[in-house]
Amino acid sequence: MTTDHLTHDRPSRRIRHAASKVPEVTVYFWIIKVLTTGMGETASDFLAHAFGPIPAVGLGGIALVAALAVQFAVRRYVAWIYWTAIVMVSVFGTMAADVLHVGLGVPYALSTPFFMVVLTAVFVLWYRSEGTLSIHSIHTRRREAFYWAAVLATFALGTACGDLTATIGLGYLGSAVLYGVAIAVPAVAHRWGNLNAVTAFWAAYVLTRPLGASVADWMAVGHQRGGLAWGLGPVTLAWTVAILGFVGYLAVSRKDIRHDADALA
């Protein structure tokens, strides 16, 4: 699913290009999105083991606020600023889900529907306020605030959902296969069915979180837990390098920015 499939339910191109705060939805968008989910999962666990859960959450919260402050300060989409904010949302969203489970003892069977309700509430408030959930409408501070609230909720929901399936018998590899199949459903339903493009986008967006996190966990955890035992640190580093490579390429090539006559309007 690319930007061209999300053309309805959005304001005119002239408005969008005047203050674009999100990248074009290309194959690079989905690749980096999955990479950030996996990196956020293992980075969160690595920081919690290295510094302890409470200091890690504090550091993650500070870094998230700083990243979002920079994102809100710029006037249009900048690749490294946007994806830094996404990475920090991924890390902190993982911590939020883990705090409920590990710190407060809330089972994933309860935290998963809880975060689903939170995400639904964000979407309802967003739609009632702005009349659209399209990512192509992000050209005001209020819409950008709704967008990032939704992004944070999707990461927390995806984390809890992925951990739920991993702990009820599927394991990390089985969960990765499950979500790999599931993420194709909204794309197929949109292309050959009647699923709304915006709904398909957000459904796929949510599913990238448990997909990427399950793959990263499978690579990092020990053999006794069904993983490859590569370790949290090495997996976090490897996925970070991959993210830097793709984001650097986009920053130079600008392939995630539409180049047409309307962009100059």
Coordinates of C-alpha atoms in Angstrom, one line a residue:
M1 CA 0.0 0.0 0.0
T2 CA 1.5 3.3 -1.1
T3 CA 0.6 7.0 -1.0
D4 CA -1.1 6.7 -4.4
H5 CA -3.6 4.3 -2.7
L6 CA -4.4 6.9 0.0
T7 CA -5.5 9.8 -2.2
H8 CA -9.1 10.0 -1.1
D9 CA -10.3 11.4 2.2
R10 CA -7.6 14.1 2.2
P11 CA -7.4 17.8 1.5
S12 CA -6.0 19.1 -1.8
R13 CA -2.4 18.5 -2.8
R14 CA -1.7 22.2 -2.6
I15 CA -2.4 22.2 1.2
R16 CA -0.7 18.9 1.8
H17 CA 2.5 19.9 0.1
A18 CA 2.5 23.3 1.7
A19 CA 3.3 21.8 5.1
S20 CA 3.9 18.0 4.8
K21 CA 4.8 16.5 8.2
V22 CA 4.8 12.9 7.2
P23 CA 6.7 10.9 4.5
E24 CA 5.2 9.5 1.3
V25 CA 4.0 6.0 1.9
T26 CA 6.4 3.9 -0.2
V27 CA 8.0 0.5 0.2
Y28 CA 10.8 2.3 2.1
F29 CA 8.2 3.6 4.6
W30 CA 7.1 0.0 5.4
I31 CA 10.6 -1.4 5.6
I32 CA 11.8 1.3 8.0
K33 CA 8.6 1.1 10.0
V34 CA 9.1 -2.7 10.6
L35 CA 12.8 -2.1 11.4
T36 CA 11.9 0.6 14.0
T37 CA 9.4 -1.8 15.7
G38 CA 12.0 -4.5 16.1
M39 CA 14.8 -2.1 17.2
G40 CA 12.4 -0.5 19.7
E41 CA 11.5 -3.9 21.2
T42 CA 15.1 -5.1 21.8
A43 CA 16.4 -1.6 22.7
S44 CA 13.7 -1.3 25.4
D45 CA 14.6 -4.6 26.9
F46 CA 18.3 -3.9 26.6
L47 CA 17.9 -0.5 28.5
A48 CA 15.7 -2.1 31.1
H49 CA 18.4 -4.8 31.8
A50 CA 21.2 -2.2 31.7
F51 CA 19.8 0.6 33.9
G52 CA 16.7 -1.0 35.5
P53 CA 13.1 -0.5 34.5
I54 CA 12.4 2.8 36.3
P55 CA 15.5 4.7 35.0
A56 CA 15.0 3.2 31.6
V57 CA 11.4 4.5 31.4
G58 CA 12.6 7.9 32.6
L59 CA 15.3 8.1 30.0
G60 CA 12.9 6.8 27.3
G61 CA 10.3 9.4 28.2
I62 CA 12.8 12.3 28.2
A63 CA 14.2 11.2 24.8
L64 CA 10.6 10.8 23.4
V65 CA 9.6 14.3 24.5
A66 CA 12.8 15.7 23.0
A67 CA 12.3 13.9 19.7
L68 CA 8.7 15.0 19.4
A69 CA 9.6 18.6 20.3
V70 CA 12.0 18.7 17.4
Q71 CA 9.4 17.1 15.1
F72 CA 6.7 19.6 16.0
A73 CA 9.2 22.5 15.6
V74 CA 10.1 21.8 12.0
R75 CA 7.7 23.1 9.3
R76 CA 7.7 20.1 7.0
Y77 CA 8.8 16.5 6.9
V78 CA 12.6 15.9 7.5
A79 CA 13.6 12.2 7.2
W80 CA 16.0 11.9 10.1
I81 CA 13.8 14.0 12.5
Y82 CA 10.6 12.1 11.7
W83 CA 12.2 8.7 12.0
T84 CA 14.0 9.6 15.2
A85 CA 10.7 10.4 16.7
I86 CA 9.2 7.1 15.4
V87 CA 12.2 5.2 17.0
M88 CA 11.6 6.9 20.3
V89 CA 7.9 6.2 20.1
S90 CA 8.8 2.5 19.5
V91 CA 11.1 2.4 22.5
F92 CA 8.7 4.1 24.8
G93 CA 5.6 2.4 23.5
T94 CA 7.3 -0.9 24.3
M95 CA 8.2 0.3 27.8
A96 CA 4.6 1.4 28.4
A97 CA 3.2 -2.0 27.5
D98 CA 6.0 -3.8 29.6
V99 CA 5.4 -1.6 32.6
L100 CA 1.7 -2.7 32.7
H101 CA 2.7 -6.3 32.5
V102 CA 6.0 -6.6 34.5
G103 CA 5.6 -3.6 36.8
L104 CA 1.9 -3.8 37.6
G105 CA 1.2 -7.4 36.8
V106 CA -1.5 -6.7 34.2
P107 CA -1.7 -9.8 31.9
Y108 CA -1.4 -9.2 28.2
A109 CA -4.9 -10.6 27.7
L110 CA -6.1 -7.4 29.5
S111 CA -3.5 -4.9 28.3
T112 CA -4.1 -5.8 24.6
P113 CA -7.8 -4.8 24.7
F114 CA -7.0 -1.8 26.9
F115 CA -4.6 -0.4 24.4
M116 CA -7.1 -1.2 21.6
V117 CA -9.7 0.9 23.4
V118 CA -7.1 3.7 23.8
L119 CA -6.3 3.7 20.1
T120 CA -10.0 3.6 19.2
A121 CA -10.6 6.6 21.5
V122 CA -7.8 8.5 19.8
F123 CA -9.3 7.8 16.3
V124 CA -12.8 8.8 17.4
L125 CA -11.6 12.1 18.9
W126 CA -9.4 12.7 15.9
Y127 CA -12.2 12.1 13.4
R128 CA -14.8 14.1 15.4
S129 CA -12.4 17.0 15.6
E130 CA -11.0 16.9 12.0
G131 CA -13.4 14.8 9.9
T132 CA -10.6 12.6 8.6
L133 CA -7.9 10.1 9.7
S134 CA -5.9 10.4 6.5
I135 CA -2.1 10.9 7.1
H136 CA -2.3 13.3 4.2
S137 CA -4.2 15.8 6.3
I138 CA -1.3 16.4 8.8
H139 CA -0.8 20.1 8.2
T140 CA -1.9 21.7 11.5
R141 CA -0.5 21.3 15.0
R142 CA -3.8 19.7 16.3
R143 CA -3.8 17.1 13.6
E144 CA -0.2 16.4 14.1
A145 CA -0.9 15.9 17.9
F146 CA -3.7 13.4 17.0
Y147 CA -1.4 11.6 14.6
W148 CA 1.4 11.1 17.1
A149 CA -1.1 10.1 19.8
A150 CA -2.3 7.4 17.4
V151 CA 1.2 6.3 16.5
L152 CA 2.1 5.9 20.2
A153 CA -1.1 3.9 20.9
T154 CA -0.4 1.6 17.9
F155 CA 3.1 0.8 19.2
A156 CA 1.8 0.0 22.7
L157 CA -1.1 -2.1 21.3
G158 CA 1.2 -3.9 18.9
T159 CA 3.7 -4.7 21.7
A160 CA 1.1 -6.1 24.0
C161 CA -0.5 -8.1 21.1
G162 CA 2.8 -9.6 20.0
D163 CA 3.8 -10.6 23.5
L164 CA 0.3 -12.1 24.0
T165 CA 0.6 -14.4 21.1
A166 CA 4.2 -15.2 21.9
T167 CA 3.3 -16.3 25.5
I168 CA 0.2 -18.4 24.7
G169 CA 2.0 -21.0 22.7
L170 CA 3.0 -19.6 19.3
G171 CA 6.4 -18.4 20.4
Y172 CA 8.3 -15.5 18.7
L173 CA 8.8 -17.3 15.3
G174 CA 5.2 -18.5 15.2
S175 CA 4.0 -15.0 16.1
A176 CA 6.2 -13.5 13.3
V177 CA 4.6 -15.9 10.8
L178 CA 1.1 -15.1 12.1
Y179 CA 1.5 -11.3 11.8
G180 CA 3.4 -11.7 8.5
V181 CA 0.2 -13.3 7.1
A182 CA -2.1 -10.9 8.9
I183 CA -0.5 -7.8 7.5
A184 CA -1.3 -8.9 4.0
V185 CA -5.0 -9.0 4.8
P186 CA -5.7 -5.3 4.8
A187 CA -3.6 -4.8 1.6
V188 CA -5.5 -7.5 -0.2
A189 CA -8.9 -6.3 1.2
H190 CA -8.2 -2.8 -0.1
R191 CA -6.8 -3.8 -3.5
W192 CA -9.4 -6.5 -4.4
G193 CA -12.1 -5.8 -1.9
N194 CA -14.0 -2.7 -0.5
L195 CA -11.8 -1.9 2.4
N196 CA -11.3 1.9 2.8
A197 CA -7.7 3.0 2.1
V198 CA -7.3 4.9 5.4
T199 CA -8.6 1.9 7.4
A200 CA -6.3 -0.4 5.5
F201 CA -3.3 1.8 6.2
W202 CA -3.9 2.0 9.9
A203 CA -4.6 -1.7 10.2
A204 CA -1.3 -2.5 8.5
Y205 CA 0.4 0.1 10.6
V206 CA -0.7 -1.6 13.8
L207 CA 0.3 -5.0 12.6
T208 CA 3.9 -3.9 11.7
R209 CA 4.5 -3.5 15.4
P210 CA 4.0 -7.2 16.5
L211 CA 5.6 -8.4 13.2
G212 CA 8.9 -6.5 13.7
A213 CA 9.0 -7.1 17.4
S214 CA 8.4 -10.8 17.1
V215 CA 11.2 -11.1 14.5
A216 CA 13.6 -9.1 16.6
D217 CA 12.8 -11.0 19.8
W218 CA 13.2 -14.3 18.0
M219 CA 16.7 -13.2 16.9
A220 CA 17.6 -12.0 20.4
V221 CA 16.3 -14.5 22.9
G222 CA 18.0 -17.7 24.0
H223 CA 17.5 -21.1 22.5
Q224 CA 15.5 -22.2 25.5
R225 CA 12.9 -19.6 24.5
G226 CA 12.9 -20.7 20.9
G227 CA 15.2 -17.9 19.7
L228 CA 18.5 -17.6 17.9
A229 CA 20.3 -16.3 21.0
W230 CA 22.1 -13.4 19.2
G231 CA 21.5 -11.1 22.2
L232 CA 19.6 -7.9 22.8
G233 CA 22.6 -5.6 22.2
P234 CA 23.8 -7.0 18.9
V235 CA 20.3 -7.2 17.5
T236 CA 19.5 -3.7 18.6
L237 CA 22.8 -2.5 17.0
A238 CA 22.2 -4.4 13.7
W239 CA 18.6 -3.1 13.3
T240 CA 19.8 0.5 14.2
V241 CA 22.5 0.3 11.5
A242 CA 19.8 -0.8 9.0
I243 CA 17.5 2.0 10.0
L244 CA 20.3 4.6 9.6
G245 CA 21.1 3.2 6.2
F246 CA 17.6 3.5 4.8
V247 CA 16.9 6.9 6.4
G248 CA 20.2 8.2 5.1
Y249 CA 19.3 7.0 1.7
L250 CA 16.0 8.7 1.8
A251 CA 17.5 11.9 3.2
V252 CA 19.8 12.0 0.1
S253 CA 17.5 10.6 -2.6
R254 CA 14.3 12.3 -1.2
K255 CA 12.3 9.3 -2.6
D256 CA 9.8 9.7 0.2
I257 CA 8.9 13.2 -0.9
R258 CA 6.5 13.8 -3.8
H259 CA 8.1 15.7 -6.7
D260 CA 5.5 17.2 -8.9
A261 CA 4.1 20.6 -9.9
D262 CA 1.8 20.8 -6.9
A263 CA 4.8 20.5 -4.6
L264 CA 5.8 24.0 -5.8
A265 CA 2.4 25.5 -5.5

